Each structure stands twice: as C-alpha cells, then as structure tokens.
Tab-separated table of C-alpha atoms in Angstrom:
chain	number	residue	atom	x	y	z
A	23	MET	CA	-3.149	67.837	5.599
A	24	ARG	CA	-2.980	66.703	1.972
A	25	GLY	CA	0.818	66.728	2.155
A	26	LEU	CA	0.783	64.522	5.242
A	27	LEU	CA	-1.646	62.114	3.566
A	28	PHE	CA	0.489	62.039	0.412
A	29	ALA	CA	3.661	61.368	2.470
A	30	ALA	CA	1.949	58.505	4.346
A	31	LEU	CA	0.728	57.047	1.041
A	32	CYS	CA	4.243	57.225	-0.451
A	33	LEU	CA	5.767	55.651	2.661
A	34	GLY	CA	3.203	52.842	2.589
A	35	THR	CA	3.817	52.206	-1.120
A	36	MET	CA	7.567	51.991	-0.523
A	37	ALA	CA	7.082	49.582	2.386
A	38	VAL	CA	4.870	47.284	0.291
A	39	ALA	CA	7.242	47.433	-2.680
A	40	SER	CA	10.238	46.523	-0.515
A	41	CYS	CA	8.526	43.473	1.013
A	42	ARG	CA	9.250	40.168	-0.652
A	43	ILE	CA	8.702	36.603	0.322
A	44	GLU	CA	11.919	34.651	0.650
A	45	ASP	CA	11.803	31.253	-0.964
A	46	HIS	CA	13.615	28.560	1.026
A	47	THR	CA	12.223	25.659	-0.962
A	48	PRO	CA	14.799	22.855	-1.010
A	49	THR	CA	16.437	22.271	-4.352
A	50	GLY	CA	15.659	19.058	-6.171
A	51	THR	CA	12.451	17.467	-7.281
A	52	ARG	CA	9.916	15.056	-5.905
A	53	ARG	CA	11.494	12.491	-8.261
A	54	ASP	CA	14.846	12.958	-6.475
A	55	GLU	CA	13.244	12.318	-3.102
A	56	ASP	CA	11.469	9.245	-4.451
A	57	ALA	CA	14.754	7.910	-5.899
A	58	VAL	CA	16.607	8.441	-2.608
A	59	GLN	CA	13.788	6.905	-0.547
A	60	GLU	CA	13.844	3.876	-2.881
A	61	ILE	CA	17.587	3.456	-2.253
A	62	VAL	CA	16.964	3.574	1.514
A	63	ALA	CA	14.231	0.922	1.171
A	64	ARG	CA	16.484	-1.287	-0.991
A	65	TYR	CA	19.296	-0.870	1.536
A	66	ALA	CA	17.112	-2.207	4.380
A	67	ARG	CA	15.661	-5.057	2.268
A	68	ARG	CA	19.045	-6.139	0.942
A	69	LEU	CA	20.609	-6.059	4.406
A	70	SER	CA	17.713	-8.137	5.688
A	71	ASN	CA	18.166	-10.641	2.855
A	72	ARG	CA	21.924	-10.729	3.524
A	73	ASP	CA	22.439	-9.895	-0.163
A	74	TRP	CA	25.839	-8.280	0.387
A	75	ASP	CA	26.722	-7.754	-3.302
A	76	ARG	CA	23.467	-5.908	-3.910
A	77	VAL	CA	23.936	-3.811	-0.747
A	78	ARG	CA	27.404	-2.917	-2.060
A	79	ALA	CA	25.895	-1.854	-5.406
A	80	LEU	CA	24.003	0.959	-3.606
A	81	PHE	CA	27.284	2.672	-2.614
A	82	TRP	CA	29.730	4.777	-4.605
A	83	ARG	CA	33.210	3.285	-4.992
A	84	ASN	CA	34.704	4.883	-1.847
A	85	GLY	CA	31.635	4.474	0.356
A	86	THR	CA	32.075	4.069	4.112
A	87	TYR	CA	30.127	2.560	6.998
A	88	SER	CA	30.353	3.338	10.686
A	89	GLY	CA	27.602	1.982	12.857
A	90	PRO	CA	26.306	-0.523	15.358
A	91	MET	CA	26.429	-3.476	12.970
A	92	VAL	CA	30.240	-3.316	12.974
A	93	PRO	CA	31.877	-4.170	16.302
A	94	ARG	CA	34.135	-1.445	17.720
A	95	SER	CA	37.030	-3.882	17.588
A	96	ALA	CA	36.809	-3.806	13.760
A	97	GLY	CA	37.464	-0.070	13.613
A	98	ASN	CA	35.562	3.156	13.498
A	99	ALA	CA	34.618	4.019	9.899
A	100	LEU	CA	35.333	1.222	7.457
A	101	PRO	CA	35.293	1.104	3.670
A	102	ILE	CA	31.966	-0.428	2.703
A	103	ASP	CA	33.574	-3.620	1.362
A	104	SER	CA	35.300	-4.267	4.701
A	105	ALA	CA	32.190	-3.340	6.691
A	106	LEU	CA	29.979	-5.723	4.718
A	107	HIS	CA	32.508	-8.521	5.231
A	108	VAL	CA	32.447	-7.919	9.013
A	109	ILE	CA	28.627	-7.703	9.093
A	110	ALA	CA	28.268	-10.883	7.017
A	111	ARG	CA	30.511	-12.833	9.388
A	112	ALA	CA	28.592	-11.510	12.411
A	113	VAL	CA	25.133	-12.551	11.175
A	114	GLU	CA	25.920	-15.824	9.402
A	115	GLY	CA	25.485	-19.076	11.250
A	116	PRO	CA	22.826	-21.598	12.171
A	117	GLU	CA	20.317	-18.891	13.165
A	118	ALA	CA	21.029	-16.565	10.215
A	119	GLU	CA	17.410	-16.719	9.041
A	120	ALA	CA	16.376	-14.791	12.162
A	121	PHE	CA	18.335	-11.737	10.968
A	122	ASP	CA	16.000	-8.964	9.814
A	123	VAL	CA	16.288	-5.228	9.143
A	124	ARG	CA	13.302	-2.898	8.707
A	125	ALA	CA	13.197	0.834	8.046
A	126	LEU	CA	10.736	2.434	10.469
A	127	ARG	CA	11.069	6.143	9.707
A	128	THR	CA	13.036	8.455	7.416
A	129	ASP	CA	13.730	12.174	7.427
A	130	PHE	CA	14.980	13.500	4.078
A	131	ARG	CA	16.887	16.674	3.160
A	132	GLN	CA	18.337	17.583	-0.227
A	133	GLU	CA	20.553	20.364	-1.508
A	134	GLY	CA	21.268	20.003	-5.216
A	135	ASP	CA	23.158	16.775	-5.906
A	136	LEU	CA	23.605	15.955	-2.216
A	137	ALA	CA	20.979	14.328	-0.004
A	138	ALA	CA	20.933	13.284	3.645
A	139	VAL	CA	18.540	10.832	5.218
A	140	TRP	CA	18.128	10.058	8.905
A	141	VAL	CA	16.641	6.576	8.991
A	142	THR	CA	15.419	4.719	12.064
A	143	LEU	CA	15.894	0.991	11.618
A	144	ARG	CA	14.863	-2.037	13.623
A	145	ARG	CA	17.253	-4.960	13.533
A	146	ARG	CA	16.559	-8.492	14.722
A	147	THR	CA	19.835	-10.320	15.282
A	148	PRO	CA	20.308	-13.977	16.173
A	149	MET	CA	22.101	-14.470	19.509
A	150	SER	CA	23.320	-17.965	20.362
A	151	GLY	CA	21.481	-19.461	23.265
A	152	VAL	CA	19.210	-16.420	23.661
A	153	GLY	CA	17.315	-16.349	20.377
A	154	PRO	CA	16.726	-13.277	18.237
A	155	VAL	CA	17.225	-9.868	19.879
A	156	GLU	CA	15.496	-6.758	18.493
A	157	ARG	CA	17.201	-3.390	18.650
A	158	ASP	CA	16.504	-0.001	17.086
A	159	TRP	CA	19.202	2.252	15.717
A	160	VAL	CA	19.504	5.428	13.691
A	161	GLU	CA	21.665	5.811	10.613
A	162	HIS	CA	22.584	9.024	8.863
A	163	MET	CA	23.044	8.327	5.171
A	164	VAL	CA	24.694	10.793	2.822
A	165	LEU	CA	23.903	10.232	-0.836
A	166	ARG	CA	25.216	11.933	-3.953
A	167	ARG	CA	23.818	12.172	-7.444
A	168	ILE	CA	26.209	11.957	-10.354
A	169	GLY	CA	24.365	12.247	-13.632
A	170	PRO	CA	21.019	10.500	-13.151
A	171	ASN	CA	22.303	8.057	-10.497
A	172	TRP	CA	21.970	8.415	-6.742
A	173	ARG	CA	24.316	6.308	-4.598
A	174	ILE	CA	25.315	6.225	-0.939
A	175	LEU	CA	28.543	8.007	0.019
A	176	SER	CA	28.516	7.166	3.712
A	177	VAL	CA	26.478	5.664	6.504
A	178	ALA	CA	27.044	6.539	10.152
A	179	GLY	CA	24.852	4.996	12.803
A	180	SER	CA	24.195	4.779	16.482
A	181	SER	CA	22.084	2.488	18.627
A	182	VAL	CA	18.976	4.011	20.141
A	183	PRO	CA	19.532	4.091	23.914
A	184	ARG	CA	17.723	1.381	25.847
A	185	GLY	CA	14.532	2.516	27.506
A	186	ARG	CA	13.853	5.229	24.945
A	187	VAL	CA	10.225	5.474	23.966
A	188	ARG	CA	9.803	4.383	20.366
A	189	ASP	CA	8.306	6.924	18.005
A	190	SER	CA	4.975	5.607	16.745
A	191	ARG	CA	5.007	7.662	13.552
C-alpha cells in the first residue's frame, strides 16, 4: 500500500513539474501601441483636413495605398504619392469643405517591429447635385518601426457593404 501511495505521489509530482503556462503575450510595449494609434488618428485627421503633404509624411518611402478612395480606373495598389494625387483631385472642388474622415474603431496587433491595424472609418464625400454622402469603410494598415519611428508601409481598404449594421462599439 505504501508503495502504491509513493508511486502516485511521484507521478503527481512529475505531472505538476511538467506543467507550464505558455506565454503568448504580444511583443512590444504599451508605448508602441500608443504610438501606432496616434499615427492612425493623425492619418484620419490629416485626410479630413486634406493636408496631403502631412498624410504623406506618415508613410515610409515606398508606401502603397489600395482602397475605396482611389477609383478602380486609377489602378489597384498605387504608390502613396500617386494615390494622394488621385484622392486630392477627387475631393477638391466647390464642396471640398464637406469632405470629412473619422476613425470609428481600431483593432491593433503587433509582432516586434511590425504592427497591423484594422481601422473602421467613416467618410463624408461631396457629391455634385446630391450633397455630402456618408460611407463607412475598413482599412488594413501595416506599419513598421525602424529605430524609434513608426510609419505606414501599406494601406488596403474596402467599403463596408450597404445595409450592414454598424458596430456601436
């Protein structure tokens, strides 16, 4: 009986010793997330203000844009300089002041020096003869840190389908 008790005790000790909690905490710091979220906020504000040079400053040199603000006729994924030129031409005009972009929601993920943000945006665009039209869309932003600086590598977006219930979060 003592041998059986001793064997059970040894087996239990081995089982406890072999258990370990796996740590899947994302790499990076709270400061990294704050820096990336600030870039996303600046991106929306600068787009809204039609401050194209300052939007451009948020991107790395070879940044790209592919999304609903660039008409399909302009191409699929464009270098950011070309994309901003196309966007600027599309929203300039007598009703340009009606143009507005707001970030509604962000989902952040970071692995080391690479971060991804899914951001839901609401865009109000002037339409001649109709007035401003509001539309939601989602952009997936990939950002990279080099040294202490975070910048956007790419933005890919898609319009939210019409009739979709908006998330109230």
